[in-house]
């Protein structure tokens, strides 16, 4: 049976899974930095997951189905995630950098269909595989191995995750401290970096040590403005989410337990949907094998 969000958030080992996933996402970034940035803000995460799901849900008998500008705009604006112009600009960016292509034969048709390029398929597979691996750490399961051995499960798993996450306000609208990072450009990369590096064995009651943080190097690494990063950290520090052990030098960073708990509770919502989608798809596979 799949974990619930409540079970995950209450699991004392869940933080290990969160840190594992954050480390895995660093690997995804290193493999394709520009593509990884599409998941680095929450708005773009929702856009990317929804667009990919629309492509997998394409029905040749229904020419209006699949990944089109109209379909993506309709689904995204219905939940007030982004404006029509933002969606269209996002599609144009994907196409410009060749993360999506026109479906063969659709170049001059209306509605014009898009589909992910190979690099996008690989990145989405890696994302789901990493999430399943993080869940396996909690119960010694074999989700990631089963998914790896049955890649066609993607067609069943990913759209279910994307739909549930888009429709659930608990995931769609992160808690305030988390949203401060996640709604900004590259903010997700910054959070992943801090989570992956923090000392979870810390004996400090209110915070975790992240270690030395060089804002110039970190900003360059994630292809973001150093000024933007410094402002983001200053805003987070004002709210007590992060802080520095060595004011005013600001070289050694800590992250508050309150922030981490909010982040884990929010991540638990998504992980529960990942687990539920996997279990549903696995049951269908096992039925077909009988």
PDB file of C-alpha atoms in Angstrom:
ATOM      1  CA  UNK A   1       0.000   0.000   0.000  1.00  0.00           C
ATOM      2  CA  UNK A   2       1.255   3.469  -0.895  1.00  0.00           C
ATOM      3  CA  UNK A   3       2.391   5.890   1.789  1.00  0.00           C
ATOM      4  CA  UNK A   4       0.097   8.790   2.647  1.00  0.00           C
ATOM      5  CA  UNK A   5       1.456  12.305   2.963  1.00  0.00           C
ATOM      6  CA  UNK A   6       0.783  12.190   6.700  1.00  0.00           C
ATOM      7  CA  UNK A   7       2.714   8.934   7.117  1.00  0.00           C
ATOM      8  CA  UNK A   8       5.665  10.305   5.176  1.00  0.00           C
ATOM      9  CA  UNK A   9       5.826  13.580   7.087  1.00  0.00           C
ATOM     10  CA  UNK A  10       5.728  11.682  10.394  1.00  0.00           C
ATOM     11  CA  UNK A  11       8.418   9.181   9.379  1.00  0.00           C
ATOM     12  CA  UNK A  12      11.665   9.926  11.215  1.00  0.00           C
ATOM     13  CA  UNK A  13      13.650   8.675   8.181  1.00  0.00           C
ATOM     14  CA  UNK A  14      11.870  10.862   5.657  1.00  0.00           C
ATOM     15  CA  UNK A  15      14.484  13.600   5.937  1.00  0.00           C
ATOM     16  CA  UNK A  16      17.073  11.094   4.686  1.00  0.00           C
ATOM     17  CA  UNK A  17      14.905  10.488   1.626  1.00  0.00           C
ATOM     18  CA  UNK A  18      14.534  14.220   1.061  1.00  0.00           C
ATOM     19  CA  UNK A  19      18.290  14.681   1.263  1.00  0.00           C
ATOM     20  CA  UNK A  20      18.859  11.722  -1.078  1.00  0.00           C
ATOM     21  CA  UNK A  21      16.523  13.224  -3.684  1.00  0.00           C
ATOM     22  CA  UNK A  22      18.180  16.633  -3.371  1.00  0.00           C
ATOM     23  CA  UNK A  23      21.522  14.997  -4.130  1.00  0.00           C
ATOM     24  CA  UNK A  24      20.053  13.126  -7.091  1.00  0.00           C
ATOM     25  CA  UNK A  25      18.657  16.364  -8.486  1.00  0.00           C
ATOM     26  CA  UNK A  26      22.170  17.797  -8.410  1.00  0.00           C
ATOM     27  CA  UNK A  27      23.175  14.973 -10.741  1.00  0.00           C
ATOM     28  CA  UNK A  28      20.282  15.808 -13.065  1.00  0.00           C
ATOM     29  CA  UNK A  29      21.403  19.441 -13.076  1.00  0.00           C
ATOM     30  CA  UNK A  30      24.994  18.531 -13.905  1.00  0.00           C
ATOM     31  CA  UNK A  31      23.791  16.332 -16.794  1.00  0.00           C
ATOM     32  CA  UNK A  32      21.725  19.147 -18.325  1.00  0.00           C
ATOM     33  CA  UNK A  33      21.883  22.509 -16.530  1.00  0.00           C
ATOM     34  CA  UNK A  34      19.577  24.448 -18.844  1.00  0.00           C
ATOM     35  CA  UNK A  35      16.930  21.745 -18.847  1.00  0.00           C
ATOM     36  CA  UNK A  36      17.188  21.292 -15.060  1.00  0.00           C
ATOM     37  CA  UNK A  37      16.395  24.974 -14.598  1.00  0.00           C
ATOM     38  CA  UNK A  38      12.936  24.238 -16.015  1.00  0.00           C
ATOM     39  CA  UNK A  39      12.199  22.494 -12.719  1.00  0.00           C
ATOM     40  CA  UNK A  40      13.979  25.084 -10.587  1.00  0.00           C
ATOM     41  CA  UNK A  41      10.943  27.246  -9.868  1.00  0.00           C
ATOM     42  CA  UNK A  42       7.623  25.807  -8.789  1.00  0.00           C
ATOM     43  CA  UNK A  43       5.704  27.483 -11.597  1.00  0.00           C
ATOM     44  CA  UNK A  44       7.985  25.928 -14.207  1.00  0.00           C
ATOM     45  CA  UNK A  45       7.804  22.571 -12.450  1.00  0.00           C
ATOM     46  CA  UNK A  46       4.016  22.613 -12.775  1.00  0.00           C
ATOM     47  CA  UNK A  47       4.226  23.757 -16.405  1.00  0.00           C
ATOM     48  CA  UNK A  48       6.768  21.076 -17.306  1.00  0.00           C
ATOM     49  CA  UNK A  49       4.970  18.206 -15.604  1.00  0.00           C
ATOM     50  CA  UNK A  50       1.605  19.217 -17.091  1.00  0.00           C
ATOM     51  CA  UNK A  51       3.007  19.611 -20.611  1.00  0.00           C
ATOM     52  CA  UNK A  52       4.682  16.208 -20.435  1.00  0.00           C
ATOM     53  CA  UNK A  53       1.489  14.587 -19.154  1.00  0.00           C
ATOM     54  CA  UNK A  54      -0.562  16.107 -21.980  1.00  0.00           C
ATOM     55  CA  UNK A  55       1.828  14.565 -24.486  1.00  0.00           C
ATOM     56  CA  UNK A  56       1.520  11.108 -22.920  1.00  0.00           C
ATOM     57  CA  UNK A  57      -2.280  11.415 -22.861  1.00  0.00           C
ATOM     58  CA  UNK A  58      -2.493  12.045 -26.619  1.00  0.00           C
ATOM     59  CA  UNK A  59      -5.233  10.044 -28.336  1.00  0.00           C
ATOM     60  CA  UNK A  60      -4.854   9.812 -32.153  1.00  0.00           C
ATOM     61  CA  UNK A  61      -8.655   9.598 -32.425  1.00  0.00           C
ATOM     62  CA  UNK A  62      -8.971  13.027 -30.798  1.00  0.00           C
ATOM     63  CA  UNK A  63      -6.985  15.717 -32.663  1.00  0.00           C
ATOM     64  CA  UNK A  64      -7.565  18.215 -29.838  1.00  0.00           C
ATOM     65  CA  UNK A  65      -5.809  15.982 -27.296  1.00  0.00           C
ATOM     66  CA  UNK A  66      -2.085  15.950 -26.566  1.00  0.00           C
ATOM     67  CA  UNK A  67       0.382  18.743 -25.899  1.00  0.00           C
ATOM     68  CA  UNK A  68      -0.820  21.872 -27.681  1.00  0.00           C
ATOM     69  CA  UNK A  69      -0.592  25.497 -26.639  1.00  0.00           C
ATOM     70  CA  UNK A  70      -4.352  25.638 -26.155  1.00  0.00           C
ATOM     71  CA  UNK A  71      -4.486  22.508 -23.997  1.00  0.00           C
ATOM     72  CA  UNK A  72      -1.560  23.543 -21.780  1.00  0.00           C
ATOM     73  CA  UNK A  73      -2.875  27.079 -21.413  1.00  0.00           C
ATOM     74  CA  UNK A  74      -6.335  25.838 -20.474  1.00  0.00           C
ATOM     75  CA  UNK A  75      -5.114  23.419 -17.825  1.00  0.00           C
ATOM     76  CA  UNK A  76      -2.605  25.829 -16.277  1.00  0.00           C
ATOM     77  CA  UNK A  77      -4.781  28.939 -16.219  1.00  0.00           C
ATOM     78  CA  UNK A  78      -7.686  26.968 -14.724  1.00  0.00           C
ATOM     79  CA  UNK A  79      -5.591  26.629 -11.564  1.00  0.00           C
ATOM     80  CA  UNK A  80      -4.160  30.160 -11.766  1.00  0.00           C
ATOM     81  CA  UNK A  81      -0.599  28.862 -11.958  1.00  0.00           C
ATOM     82  CA  UNK A  82       0.416  31.192 -14.813  1.00  0.00           C
ATOM     83  CA  UNK A  83      -1.068  33.577 -17.357  1.00  0.00           C
ATOM     84  CA  UNK A  84      -1.690  32.703 -20.995  1.00  0.00           C
ATOM     85  CA  UNK A  85       1.286  34.840 -22.076  1.00  0.00           C
ATOM     86  CA  UNK A  86       3.565  33.086 -19.575  1.00  0.00           C
ATOM     87  CA  UNK A  87       2.502  29.674 -20.895  1.00  0.00           C
ATOM     88  CA  UNK A  88       3.111  30.706 -24.509  1.00  0.00           C
ATOM     89  CA  UNK A  89       6.525  32.160 -23.642  1.00  0.00           C
ATOM     90  CA  UNK A  90       7.382  28.926 -21.824  1.00  0.00           C
ATOM     91  CA  UNK A  91       6.475  26.818 -24.875  1.00  0.00           C
ATOM     92  CA  UNK A  92       8.535  29.110 -27.104  1.00  0.00           C
ATOM     93  CA  UNK A  93      11.531  28.695 -24.785  1.00  0.00           C
ATOM     94  CA  UNK A  94      11.205  24.916 -24.795  1.00  0.00           C
ATOM     95  CA  UNK A  95      11.044  24.901 -28.582  1.00  0.00           C
ATOM     96  CA  UNK A  96      13.943  27.334 -29.010  1.00  0.00           C
ATOM     97  CA  UNK A  97      16.250  25.182 -26.895  1.00  0.00           C
ATOM     98  CA  UNK A  98      14.968  22.008 -28.588  1.00  0.00           C
ATOM     99  CA  UNK A  99      13.558  20.445 -25.450  1.00  0.00           C
ATOM    100  CA  UNK A 100      10.344  19.922 -27.442  1.00  0.00           C
ATOM    101  CA  UNK A 101       9.753  19.424 -31.154  1.00  0.00           C
ATOM    102  CA  UNK A 102       6.756  19.566 -33.438  1.00  0.00           C
ATOM    103  CA  UNK A 103       5.047  16.220 -33.789  1.00  0.00           C
ATOM    104  CA  UNK A 104       6.043  14.956 -37.267  1.00  0.00           C
ATOM    105  CA  UNK A 105       3.466  16.059 -39.814  1.00  0.00           C
ATOM    106  CA  UNK A 106       2.024  18.734 -37.531  1.00  0.00           C
ATOM    107  CA  UNK A 107       4.381  21.566 -38.457  1.00  0.00           C
ATOM    108  CA  UNK A 108       1.696  23.426 -40.431  1.00  0.00           C
ATOM    109  CA  UNK A 109      -1.471  21.983 -38.941  1.00  0.00           C
ATOM    110  CA  UNK A 110      -3.754  23.467 -36.335  1.00  0.00           C
ATOM    111  CA  UNK A 111      -3.777  22.725 -33.527  1.00  0.00           C
ATOM    112  CA  UNK A 112      -0.027  22.258 -33.649  1.00  0.00           C
ATOM    113  CA  UNK A 113       1.142  19.405 -31.438  1.00  0.00           C
ATOM    114  CA  UNK A 114       4.436  19.251 -29.590  1.00  0.00           C
ATOM    115  CA  UNK A 115       6.293  16.328 -28.070  1.00  0.00           C
ATOM    116  CA  UNK A 116       9.358  16.091 -25.803  1.00  0.00           C
ATOM    117  CA  UNK A 117      12.788  15.626 -27.351  1.00  0.00           C
ATOM    118  CA  UNK A 118      14.842  12.604 -26.284  1.00  0.00           C
ATOM    119  CA  UNK A 119      16.760  14.624 -23.687  1.00  0.00           C
ATOM    120  CA  UNK A 120      13.471  15.635 -22.058  1.00  0.00           C
ATOM    121  CA  UNK A 121      12.257  12.029 -21.948  1.00  0.00           C
ATOM    122  CA  UNK A 122      15.515  11.018 -20.272  1.00  0.00           C
ATOM    123  CA  UNK A 123      15.286  13.808 -17.694  1.00  0.00           C
ATOM    124  CA  UNK A 124      11.679  12.978 -16.763  1.00  0.00           C
ATOM    125  CA  UNK A 125      12.527   9.288 -16.419  1.00  0.00           C
ATOM    126  CA  UNK A 126      15.463  10.182 -14.166  1.00  0.00           C
ATOM    127  CA  UNK A 127      13.241  12.414 -12.030  1.00  0.00           C
ATOM    128  CA  UNK A 128      10.635   9.709 -11.414  1.00  0.00           C
ATOM    129  CA  UNK A 129      13.310   7.051 -10.887  1.00  0.00           C
ATOM    130  CA  UNK A 130      15.014   9.250  -8.264  1.00  0.00           C
ATOM    131  CA  UNK A 131      11.746   9.874  -6.420  1.00  0.00           C
ATOM    132  CA  UNK A 132      11.027   6.142  -6.346  1.00  0.00           C
ATOM    133  CA  UNK A 133      14.539   5.491  -5.076  1.00  0.00           C
ATOM    134  CA  UNK A 134      13.953   7.974  -2.261  1.00  0.00           C
ATOM    135  CA  UNK A 135      10.757   6.127  -1.301  1.00  0.00           C
ATOM    136  CA  UNK A 136      12.634   2.815  -1.342  1.00  0.00           C
ATOM    137  CA  UNK A 137      14.938   4.131   1.381  1.00  0.00           C
ATOM    138  CA  UNK A 138      11.976   4.253   3.754  1.00  0.00           C
ATOM    139  CA  UNK A 139      10.829   0.636   3.481  1.00  0.00           C
ATOM    140  CA  UNK A 140      13.484  -1.256   1.528  1.00  0.00           C
ATOM    141  CA  UNK A 141      11.154  -1.438  -1.469  1.00  0.00           C
ATOM    142  CA  UNK A 142      12.113  -2.132  -5.074  1.00  0.00           C
ATOM    143  CA  UNK A 143      10.119   0.600  -6.789  1.00  0.00           C
ATOM    144  CA  UNK A 144      13.066   2.133  -8.628  1.00  0.00           C
ATOM    145  CA  UNK A 145      14.303  -1.234  -9.869  1.00  0.00           C
ATOM    146  CA  UNK A 146      10.822  -2.228 -11.081  1.00  0.00           C
ATOM    147  CA  UNK A 147      10.408   1.085 -12.877  1.00  0.00           C
ATOM    148  CA  UNK A 148      13.847   0.735 -14.440  1.00  0.00           C
ATOM    149  CA  UNK A 149      12.947  -2.736 -15.695  1.00  0.00           C
ATOM    150  CA  UNK A 150       9.556  -1.561 -17.017  1.00  0.00           C
ATOM    151  CA  UNK A 151      10.097   1.875 -18.577  1.00  0.00           C
ATOM    152  CA  UNK A 152       6.737   1.754 -20.368  1.00  0.00           C
ATOM    153  CA  UNK A 153       5.206   2.435 -16.928  1.00  0.00           C
ATOM    154  CA  UNK A 154       6.051   6.069 -17.583  1.00  0.00           C
ATOM    155  CA  UNK A 155       2.865   6.455 -19.644  1.00  0.00           C
ATOM    156  CA  UNK A 156       0.781   5.444 -16.623  1.00  0.00           C
ATOM    157  CA  UNK A 157       2.805   6.967 -13.788  1.00  0.00           C
ATOM    158  CA  UNK A 158       3.748  10.464 -14.909  1.00  0.00           C
ATOM    159  CA  UNK A 159       0.335  11.830 -15.989  1.00  0.00           C
ATOM    160  CA  UNK A 160      -1.213  10.632 -12.738  1.00  0.00           C
ATOM    161  CA  UNK A 161       1.462  12.398 -10.679  1.00  0.00           C
ATOM    162  CA  UNK A 162       1.166  15.577 -12.734  1.00  0.00           C
ATOM    163  CA  UNK A 163      -2.627  15.710 -12.546  1.00  0.00           C
ATOM    164  CA  UNK A 164      -2.824  15.123  -8.795  1.00  0.00           C
ATOM    165  CA  UNK A 165      -0.059  17.622  -8.024  1.00  0.00           C
ATOM    166  CA  UNK A 166      -1.630  20.314 -10.193  1.00  0.00           C
ATOM    167  CA  UNK A 167      -5.079  19.807  -8.709  1.00  0.00           C
ATOM    168  CA  UNK A 168      -3.988  19.688  -5.049  1.00  0.00           C
ATOM    169  CA  UNK A 169      -3.550  23.139  -3.515  1.00  0.00           C
ATOM    170  CA  UNK A 170      -1.384  21.597  -0.775  1.00  0.00           C
ATOM    171  CA  UNK A 171       1.290  20.994  -3.428  1.00  0.00           C
ATOM    172  CA  UNK A 172       0.369  23.722  -5.893  1.00  0.00           C
ATOM    173  CA  UNK A 173       0.725  26.417  -3.221  1.00  0.00           C
ATOM    174  CA  UNK A 174       3.828  25.770  -1.061  1.00  0.00           C
ATOM    175  CA  UNK A 175       3.939  27.040   2.537  1.00  0.00           C
ATOM    176  CA  UNK A 176       5.151  30.610   2.907  1.00  0.00           C
ATOM    177  CA  UNK A 177       8.775  29.946   3.833  1.00  0.00           C
ATOM    178  CA  UNK A 178       9.159  27.393   1.044  1.00  0.00           C
ATOM    179  CA  UNK A 179       7.304  29.513  -1.516  1.00  0.00           C
ATOM    180  CA  UNK A 180       9.768  32.342  -0.912  1.00  0.00           C
ATOM    181  CA  UNK A 181      12.399  30.184  -2.644  1.00  0.00           C
ATOM    182  CA  UNK A 182      10.292  28.024  -4.951  1.00  0.00           C
ATOM    183  CA  UNK A 183       8.430  30.797  -6.757  1.00  0.00           C
ATOM    184  CA  UNK A 184      11.725  32.490  -7.748  1.00  0.00           C
ATOM    185  CA  UNK A 185      14.005  31.675 -10.640  1.00  0.00           C
ATOM    186  CA  UNK A 186      16.441  28.866  -9.727  1.00  0.00           C
ATOM    187  CA  UNK A 187      15.121  28.883  -6.159  1.00  0.00           C
ATOM    188  CA  UNK A 188      14.539  25.148  -6.212  1.00  0.00           C
ATOM    189  CA  UNK A 189      18.185  24.565  -7.081  1.00  0.00           C
ATOM    190  CA  UNK A 190      19.249  26.657  -4.094  1.00  0.00           C
ATOM    191  CA  UNK A 191      16.994  24.717  -1.714  1.00  0.00           C
ATOM    192  CA  UNK A 192      18.189  21.366  -3.102  1.00  0.00           C
ATOM    193  CA  UNK A 193      21.777  22.489  -2.575  1.00  0.00           C
ATOM    194  CA  UNK A 194      21.158  23.418   1.058  1.00  0.00           C
ATOM    195  CA  UNK A 195      19.135  20.275   1.829  1.00  0.00           C
ATOM    196  CA  UNK A 196      21.722  17.986   0.236  1.00  0.00           C
ATOM    197  CA  UNK A 197      24.527  19.559   2.278  1.00  0.00           C
ATOM    198  CA  UNK A 198      22.905  20.093   5.666  1.00  0.00           C
ATOM    199  CA  UNK A 199      24.064  18.165   8.711  1.00  0.00           C
ATOM    200  CA  UNK A 200      20.958  16.213   9.722  1.00  0.00           C
ATOM    201  CA  UNK A 201      22.771  14.852  12.795  1.00  0.00           C
ATOM    202  CA  UNK A 202      23.049  18.378  14.186  1.00  0.00           C
ATOM    203  CA  UNK A 203      22.443  18.627  17.929  1.00  0.00           C
ATOM    204  CA  UNK A 204      21.250  22.219  17.645  1.00  0.00           C
ATOM    205  CA  UNK A 205      17.538  22.329  18.528  1.00  0.00           C
ATOM    206  CA  UNK A 206      16.502  25.075  16.109  1.00  0.00           C
ATOM    207  CA  UNK A 207      18.725  24.718  13.057  1.00  0.00           C
ATOM    208  CA  UNK A 208      20.893  22.577  10.778  1.00  0.00           C
ATOM    209  CA  UNK A 209      24.354  23.525   9.583  1.00  0.00           C
ATOM    210  CA  UNK A 210      24.718  23.774   5.798  1.00  0.00           C
ATOM    211  CA  UNK A 211      28.419  24.619   5.812  1.00  0.00           C
ATOM    212  CA  UNK A 212      30.378  27.157   3.829  1.00  0.00           C
ATOM    213  CA  UNK A 213      28.376  28.961   1.150  1.00  0.00           C
ATOM    214  CA  UNK A 214      30.087  31.232  -1.368  1.00  0.00           C
ATOM    215  CA  UNK A 215      27.284  33.226  -2.968  1.00  0.00           C
ATOM    216  CA  UNK A 216      29.370  34.234  -5.981  1.00  0.00           C
ATOM    217  CA  UNK A 217      30.275  30.626  -6.802  1.00  0.00           C
ATOM    218  CA  UNK A 218      26.782  29.306  -6.055  1.00  0.00           C
ATOM    219  CA  UNK A 219      25.116  31.920  -8.259  1.00  0.00           C
ATOM    220  CA  UNK A 220      27.524  31.189 -11.113  1.00  0.00           C
ATOM    221  CA  UNK A 221      26.956  27.459 -10.703  1.00  0.00           C
ATOM    222  CA  UNK A 222      23.199  27.839 -11.077  1.00  0.00           C
ATOM    223  CA  UNK A 223      23.412  30.501 -13.808  1.00  0.00           C
ATOM    224  CA  UNK A 224      21.648  33.103 -11.707  1.00  0.00           C
ATOM    225  CA  UNK A 225      22.435  36.659 -10.679  1.00  0.00           C
ATOM    226  CA  UNK A 226      24.533  36.943  -7.523  1.00  0.00           C
ATOM    227  CA  UNK A 227      22.453  39.971  -6.540  1.00  0.00           C
ATOM    228  CA  UNK A 228      19.264  37.922  -6.929  1.00  0.00           C
ATOM    229  CA  UNK A 229      20.711  35.146  -4.737  1.00  0.00           C
ATOM    230  CA  UNK A 230      21.891  37.577  -2.060  1.00  0.00           C
ATOM    231  CA  UNK A 231      18.489  39.268  -1.949  1.00  0.00           C
ATOM    232  CA  UNK A 232      16.784  35.897  -1.688  1.00  0.00           C
ATOM    233  CA  UNK A 233      18.999  34.854   1.232  1.00  0.00           C
ATOM    234  CA  UNK A 234      18.557  38.233   2.929  1.00  0.00           C
ATOM    235  CA  UNK A 235      14.771  37.904   2.672  1.00  0.00           C
ATOM    236  CA  UNK A 236      14.927  34.339   4.024  1.00  0.00           C
ATOM    237  CA  UNK A 237      17.169  35.484   6.882  1.00  0.00           C
ATOM    238  CA  UNK A 238      14.685  38.204   7.845  1.00  0.00           C
ATOM    239  CA  UNK A 239      12.042  35.501   8.270  1.00  0.00           C
ATOM    240  CA  UNK A 240      14.374  33.229  10.225  1.00  0.00           C
ATOM    241  CA  UNK A 241      14.521  30.519   7.554  1.00  0.00           C
ATOM    242  CA  UNK A 242      18.295  30.758   7.160  1.00  0.00           C
ATOM    243  CA  UNK A 243      21.109  32.579   8.922  1.00  0.00           C
ATOM    244  CA  UNK A 244      24.852  32.878   9.258  1.00  0.00           C
ATOM    245  CA  UNK A 245      27.114  31.609  11.998  1.00  0.00           C
ATOM    246  CA  UNK A 246      29.729  34.248  11.213  1.00  0.00           C
ATOM    247  CA  UNK A 247      28.032  37.613  10.809  1.00  0.00           C
ATOM    248  CA  UNK A 248      28.996  39.886   9.161  1.00  0.00           C
ATOM    249  CA  UNK A 249      31.287  37.747   6.946  1.00  0.00           C
ATOM    250  CA  UNK A 250      28.373  35.487   5.954  1.00  0.00           C
ATOM    251  CA  UNK A 251      30.310  32.425   4.880  1.00  0.00           C
ATOM    252  CA  UNK A 252      28.863  29.604   7.034  1.00  0.00           C
ATOM    253  CA  UNK A 253      25.134  29.095   6.638  1.00  0.00           C
ATOM    254  CA  UNK A 254      22.474  27.418   8.747  1.00  0.00           C
ATOM    255  CA  UNK A 255      18.892  26.521   7.814  1.00  0.00           C
ATOM    256  CA  UNK A 256      16.111  26.497  10.404  1.00  0.00           C
ATOM    257  CA  UNK A 257      14.369  23.325  11.544  1.00  0.00           C
ATOM    258  CA  UNK A 258      11.054  25.071  11.036  1.00  0.00           C
ATOM    259  CA  UNK A 259      11.872  25.617   7.356  1.00  0.00           C
ATOM    260  CA  UNK A 260      13.010  22.019   6.942  1.00  0.00           C
ATOM    261  CA  UNK A 261       9.845  20.700   8.604  1.00  0.00           C
ATOM    262  CA  UNK A 262       7.667  22.838   6.330  1.00  0.00           C
ATOM    263  CA  UNK A 263       9.650  21.668   3.323  1.00  0.00           C
ATOM    264  CA  UNK A 264       9.361  18.001   4.304  1.00  0.00           C
ATOM    265  CA  UNK A 265       5.604  18.266   4.897  1.00  0.00           C
ATOM    266  CA  UNK A 266       5.197  19.884   1.476  1.00  0.00           C
ATOM    267  CA  UNK A 267       7.403  17.313  -0.251  1.00  0.00           C
ATOM    268  CA  UNK A 268       5.395  14.549   1.433  1.00  0.00           C
ATOM    269  CA  UNK A 269       2.357  15.587  -0.610  1.00  0.00           C
ATOM    270  CA  UNK A 270       4.197  15.009  -3.885  1.00  0.00           C
ATOM    271  CA  UNK A 271       5.916  11.823  -2.710  1.00  0.00           C
ATOM    272  CA  UNK A 272       2.541  10.359  -1.734  1.00  0.00           C
ATOM    273  CA  UNK A 273       1.240  10.986  -5.243  1.00  0.00           C
ATOM    274  CA  UNK A 274       4.375   9.455  -6.753  1.00  0.00           C
ATOM    275  CA  UNK A 275       3.944   6.349  -4.608  1.00  0.00           C
ATOM    276  CA  UNK A 276       0.215   6.084  -5.365  1.00  0.00           C
ATOM    277  CA  UNK A 277       0.801   6.435  -9.121  1.00  0.00           C
ATOM    278  CA  UNK A 278       3.524   3.791  -9.035  1.00  0.00           C
ATOM    279  CA  UNK A 279       1.408   1.321  -7.050  1.00  0.00           C
ATOM    280  CA  UNK A 280      -1.528   1.830  -9.422  1.00  0.00           C
ATOM    281  CA  UNK A 281       0.644   1.265 -12.504  1.00  0.00           C
ATOM    282  CA  UNK A 282       2.384  -1.740 -10.948  1.00  0.00           C
ATOM    283  CA  UNK A 283      -0.974  -3.364 -10.206  1.00  0.00           C
ATOM    284  CA  UNK A 284      -1.978  -2.944 -13.853  1.00  0.00           C
ATOM    285  CA  UNK A 285       1.305  -4.492 -15.003  1.00  0.00           C
ATOM    286  CA  UNK A 286       0.898  -7.457 -12.690  1.00  0.00           C
ATOM    287  CA  UNK A 287      -2.682  -7.981 -13.869  1.00  0.00           C
ATOM    288  CA  UNK A 288      -1.576  -8.098 -17.486  1.00  0.00           C
ATOM    289  CA  UNK A 289       1.123 -10.630 -16.583  1.00  0.00           C
ATOM    290  CA  UNK A 290      -1.374 -13.099 -15.097  1.00  0.00           C
TER     291      UNK A 290
END
